C-alpha cells in the first residue's frame, strides 16, 4: 500500500515539475514562433543573470516568472472577493488534475521490482488502470470553463462578463463534436483507457489518423476550440474584449490563468497524439509489447514528447496563419459542419468495426484506408456545399 | 441616406469558389505562408552590436554639426538666418566682431538645444555658407538636460567626427542642393 502511495507521489511531483517548466518554456516558444513568423528575432537576450552570457534568451521564462511574482496583485474594489480568488485556482487545479490519467510514456522495465496491483510493470501515468480515463479527461476539461465563467462573473466588468459568456457558449457547442471525434477512437480500440487506446494502435500499426481522418479533423478543430486557441480564442479576443475574462486580473492570479491556458494546450496536444497519432508508437522503432528494456522505455517517452512538441508547434503556427472566427461563424461551424461530420465519422467507424475484418481480409488494408479518405473528402465537399462557412452579414440591396 | 438612394453604388460580392467554401485548402495556403516566413531571413537589427543601415547619410537629419573651413576656422558668419528659420527656436547665437579679415562677424557662442530641436533641417536650408548641417548620427543620448544642449565646441567636434563619412557639399564637388 505505502509503496503505491510513494510511487504515485513521485509521479505527481515529477509531472507537476515537468508541466510547470514546460508551460514556462512554451511561453518562450510561443513568443519565438510569433517573432519568426513576423520576420523578427524574438526574445534572445536574457541568459544567466549577472553575466553577459545570453544562451539564445533561454533565461526569459525565469525573468518572466520573477516579474509576475513581484508584481502587485491588485484587487479592484468592485469584485466578488471569494470567487475572484477561487476562479484562477480552480482552473489551474482542473488543468493539472487532467494529467492524472494521461500517459507520459509507456511502461518502465519490469526488473525495477515495483510490482503494480495488477502484477504488471510500472506504468508511466499517475493513476494507472482507470477504466474511464477518457470520461475523466472530458469531465475535467469541462470543469475548466467554470474557472473562466467564475472569473468573468466575479470580476464585475462588462468585458470579463462577455468573455465568460462567450466561453460557456463555445464550450457547450464544441463539447459535442469533441465527443463525436473521440467516440470513433473508442469504438476502434474498444476501451476508454488511454493506454489501451495506444496499445491497440501500436499492435495493429495503424494510427487512427490513417483510418479515420474525418474523426481526426473533427477532433482537431474541437480541441482547438476547447483550449480556446486561435482561431477560436473569442473568450479573450484582445481587439474586442481587452483581455476577456481575465481583464481584471494581475500578478499571480493572472499567472495562474496563463499557465492553465498553456496546460490546456498541452493537454489538447497530448490527446491528439495519443488518440490519433499512436502515442509513443513509431513504426519499427518502439515495438508494441509491455516486456521492454530501458532503451525502449526511454525511446518511447522521447517519441511521445517529440510528437507532442510537434503538435504544439503546429498549434502555435495556426495562431498566425488564420484570422479569428466571428462568433456566428464559430457557432455555424460547430452545429452545421462539425456535428454532421462527426456523425458521419461515427457511422463509418461503426460499420468498420462490424465489417472491417472482412474488408481487410478480402481487399487489404490499403483499400480500407483509401476508402476512408475518399469518404472524408466527400463528406467535406458535402458540408462545404450545404453549409459554407462564409456568412455575409453586410447590408444587401434586395434585403433593404 | 436610404438604401434605395440612387447615389449608392451596390457592389455584388463575388461568389466563393469551392476551395473557399471548403475552407481546408485555404487553411493549407495560410499555413504555407507562415511556414515560409518562419524560416525566411529576419529583418531585426540587433541594435547596439549591429548598426542599422541608413539609406543615404548625406540627406539624413540627425545631430547637427558646425562645419569648418580649410583653415580650420568655424565657417559660420553669424548671420542669424538659421535661428530665424528655426521653427522650434532652439538655436541661440551670440555674435562678435570677427578676428579674421575676410568676414565681419563670427559666433562667439553657438548653442543648439537638441532636446527642443525637431530635426526639420530648416537651419541647414537657410544657411548661406553651408556652415550648419545635419549629420546621420541618430543615437543621441545624455544623462541630463544640460548635456543635450550642444555648444560651439561640441558642434565643431561633431564635424571632426563625421567629416570623412559625410563631406560638406562643396567638398564633394557641388553646391548645396
Ligand atoms: S533642424 Fe529645425 S528645429 Fe532643429 S535646429 Fe534646425 S531649424 Fe531648428
Ligand atoms: S545661417 Fe549659417 S552662417 Fe548664418 S548664423 Fe546660422 S550657421 Fe551661421
Tab-separated table of C-alpha atoms in Angstrom, chain B:
chain	number	residue	atom	x	y	z
B	1	UNK	CA	-29.368	58.075	-46.769
B	2	UNK	CA	-31.885	55.405	-47.598
B	3	UNK	CA	-30.795	52.087	-49.088
B	4	UNK	CA	-32.850	52.989	-52.149
B	5	UNK	CA	-30.906	56.196	-52.751
B	6	UNK	CA	-29.728	56.330	-56.376
B	7	UNK	CA	-26.345	57.662	-55.265
B	8	UNK	CA	-25.428	54.412	-53.570
B	9	UNK	CA	-23.484	52.062	-55.784
B	10	UNK	CA	-24.176	48.486	-54.754
B	11	UNK	CA	-21.333	46.108	-55.320
B	12	UNK	CA	-22.095	42.460	-55.815
B	13	UNK	CA	-19.839	40.199	-53.757
B	14	UNK	CA	-18.079	37.710	-55.995
B	15	UNK	CA	-19.312	34.269	-55.007
B	16	UNK	CA	-16.851	31.974	-53.264
B	17	UNK	CA	-15.478	29.091	-55.255
B	18	UNK	CA	-15.439	25.547	-53.982
B	19	UNK	CA	-11.995	25.929	-52.377
B	20	UNK	CA	-13.216	28.964	-50.479
B	21	UNK	CA	-16.298	27.128	-49.326
B	22	UNK	CA	-14.354	24.076	-48.240
B	23	UNK	CA	-12.018	26.292	-46.227
B	24	UNK	CA	-9.490	23.478	-45.882
B	25	UNK	CA	-7.445	24.335	-49.000
B	26	UNK	CA	-7.195	27.900	-47.726
B	27	UNK	CA	-6.037	26.532	-44.395
B	28	UNK	CA	-3.127	24.868	-46.158
B	29	UNK	CA	-2.414	28.071	-48.049
B	30	UNK	CA	-2.267	30.094	-44.837
B	31	UNK	CA	-0.003	27.598	-43.176
B	32	UNK	CA	2.368	27.598	-46.148
B	33	UNK	CA	2.712	31.360	-45.935
B	34	UNK	CA	3.502	31.333	-42.224
B	35	UNK	CA	5.945	28.446	-42.594
B	36	UNK	CA	7.753	30.315	-45.335
B	37	UNK	CA	8.131	33.336	-43.071
B	38	UNK	CA	9.205	31.119	-40.174
B	39	UNK	CA	12.410	30.208	-41.970
B	40	UNK	CA	12.939	33.320	-44.081
B	41	UNK	CA	15.731	35.798	-43.198
B	42	UNK	CA	14.851	38.106	-40.325
B	43	UNK	CA	14.526	41.880	-40.523
B	44	UNK	CA	15.541	42.647	-36.943
B	45	UNK	CA	18.702	44.690	-36.374
B	46	UNK	CA	20.355	43.746	-33.055
B	47	UNK	CA	20.921	47.376	-32.257
B	48	UNK	CA	23.886	48.040	-30.001
B	49	UNK	CA	26.016	45.333	-31.633
B	50	UNK	CA	24.770	45.955	-35.126
B	51	UNK	CA	24.143	49.388	-36.634
B	52	UNK	CA	21.112	49.958	-38.803
B	53	UNK	CA	21.901	50.900	-42.378
B	54	UNK	CA	20.931	54.459	-43.219
B	55	UNK	CA	19.871	54.738	-46.817
B	56	UNK	CA	21.673	57.981	-47.716
B	57	UNK	CA	23.648	59.501	-44.811
B	58	UNK	CA	24.090	62.761	-46.741
B	59	UNK	CA	20.410	63.617	-46.514
B	60	UNK	CA	19.680	62.041	-43.132
B	61	UNK	CA	18.614	64.524	-40.469
B	62	UNK	CA	20.374	63.654	-37.207
B	63	UNK	CA	22.580	65.610	-34.798
B	64	UNK	CA	23.870	68.980	-36.072
B	65	UNK	CA	27.426	69.904	-36.765
B	66	UNK	CA	29.166	73.238	-37.383
B	67	UNK	CA	31.427	72.994	-40.421
B	68	UNK	CA	34.967	74.289	-40.541
B	69	UNK	CA	36.668	75.888	-43.482
B	70	UNK	CA	40.043	74.825	-44.912
B	71	UNK	CA	41.906	76.895	-42.329
B	72	UNK	CA	40.090	75.066	-39.548
B	73	UNK	CA	38.003	78.092	-38.561
B	74	UNK	CA	34.287	77.902	-37.960
B	75	UNK	CA	32.505	78.657	-41.230
B	76	UNK	CA	29.543	80.408	-39.654
B	77	UNK	CA	29.323	84.176	-40.227
B	78	UNK	CA	26.693	84.770	-37.519
B	79	UNK	CA	24.018	85.950	-39.921
B	80	UNK	CA	21.208	84.538	-37.725
B	81	UNK	CA	19.349	83.122	-40.722
B	82	UNK	CA	19.233	79.671	-39.174
B	83	UNK	CA	17.991	80.967	-35.822
B	84	UNK	CA	15.285	82.924	-37.658
B	85	UNK	CA	14.249	79.942	-39.747
B	86	UNK	CA	14.175	77.508	-36.861
B	87	UNK	CA	10.522	76.701	-36.028
B	88	UNK	CA	11.480	75.333	-32.624
B	89	UNK	CA	13.516	78.378	-31.582
B	90	UNK	CA	16.331	76.212	-30.345
B	91	UNK	CA	19.335	77.963	-31.871
B	92	UNK	CA	20.963	80.610	-29.717
B	93	UNK	CA	23.806	82.673	-31.229
B	94	UNK	CA	25.887	85.456	-29.740
B	95	UNK	CA	27.744	87.326	-32.465
B	96	UNK	CA	31.042	89.157	-32.056
B	97	UNK	CA	33.316	91.109	-34.444
B	98	UNK	CA	35.386	88.670	-36.390
B	99	UNK	CA	39.096	88.373	-35.611
B	100	UNK	CA	39.711	87.448	-39.265
B	101	UNK	CA	39.824	89.973	-42.091
B	102	UNK	CA	37.636	88.020	-44.576
B	103	UNK	CA	34.364	88.479	-42.655
B	104	UNK	CA	32.662	90.910	-40.356
B	105	UNK	CA	31.211	88.709	-37.622
B	106	UNK	CA	31.653	85.299	-36.169
B	107	UNK	CA	29.686	83.460	-33.492
B	108	UNK	CA	31.193	83.925	-30.092
B	109	UNK	CA	28.792	81.328	-28.802
B	110	UNK	CA	26.586	78.980	-30.833
B	111	UNK	CA	24.210	76.798	-28.853
B	112	UNK	CA	21.612	74.310	-30.109
B	113	UNK	CA	19.200	72.714	-27.680
B	114	UNK	CA	18.971	69.238	-29.200
B	115	UNK	CA	16.022	68.377	-26.974
B	116	UNK	CA	13.891	71.153	-28.447
B	117	UNK	CA	15.015	70.543	-31.999
B	118	UNK	CA	12.523	68.772	-34.235
B	119	UNK	CA	15.179	67.864	-36.806
B	120	UNK	CA	13.349	69.581	-39.622
B	121	UNK	CA	16.521	70.704	-41.396
B	122	UNK	CA	15.339	74.306	-41.891
B	123	UNK	CA	18.601	75.644	-40.417
B	124	UNK	CA	20.633	73.724	-42.964
B	125	UNK	CA	18.427	75.066	-45.767
B	126	UNK	CA	18.669	78.632	-44.517
B	127	UNK	CA	22.410	78.851	-44.072
B	128	UNK	CA	24.066	80.851	-46.899
B	129	UNK	CA	27.594	79.496	-46.264
B	130	UNK	CA	26.823	75.836	-45.532
B	131	UNK	CA	28.089	76.269	-42.001
B	132	UNK	CA	25.403	74.258	-40.257
B	133	UNK	CA	24.471	70.739	-41.348
B	134	UNK	CA	22.580	67.753	-40.018
B	135	UNK	CA	24.564	64.531	-39.811
B	136	UNK	CA	23.490	60.912	-39.767
B	137	UNK	CA	24.190	60.437	-36.049
B	138	UNK	CA	20.839	59.308	-34.695
B	139	UNK	CA	21.550	57.735	-31.293
B	140	UNK	CA	21.616	60.937	-29.319
B	141	UNK	CA	21.662	60.242	-25.586
B	142	UNK	CA	22.575	62.112	-22.451
B	143	UNK	CA	22.224	61.823	-18.704
B	144	UNK	CA	20.933	65.358	-18.142
B	145	UNK	CA	19.207	68.158	-19.993
B	146	UNK	CA	22.350	70.282	-19.820
B	147	UNK	CA	24.313	67.588	-21.609
B	148	UNK	CA	21.884	67.746	-24.515
B	149	UNK	CA	22.434	71.471	-25.076
B	150	UNK	CA	25.260	71.459	-27.627
B	151	UNK	CA	27.643	74.425	-27.604
B	152	UNK	CA	30.040	75.556	-30.308
B	153	UNK	CA	32.902	73.250	-29.276
B	154	UNK	CA	30.674	70.224	-29.223
B	155	UNK	CA	29.119	71.072	-32.583
B	156	UNK	CA	32.557	71.562	-34.086
B	157	UNK	CA	33.687	68.247	-32.653
B	158	UNK	CA	30.720	66.557	-34.345
B	159	UNK	CA	32.146	67.923	-37.574
B	160	UNK	CA	35.517	66.335	-36.858
B	161	UNK	CA	33.742	63.061	-36.128
B	162	UNK	CA	31.727	62.968	-39.316
B	163	UNK	CA	33.695	64.934	-41.882
B	164	UNK	CA	35.192	61.855	-43.550
B	165	UNK	CA	31.980	59.873	-43.812
B	166	UNK	CA	29.853	62.855	-44.802
B	167	UNK	CA	31.882	65.569	-46.535
B	168	UNK	CA	30.401	69.024	-46.988
B	169	UNK	CA	28.568	69.606	-50.274
B	170	UNK	CA	31.370	71.917	-51.504
B	171	UNK	CA	33.899	69.186	-50.763
B	172	UNK	CA	32.120	66.584	-52.813
B	173	UNK	CA	32.183	68.681	-55.915
B	174	UNK	CA	28.905	70.539	-55.955
B	175	UNK	CA	26.855	73.204	-54.287
B	176	UNK	CA	24.145	72.738	-51.726
B	177	UNK	CA	21.276	71.012	-53.470
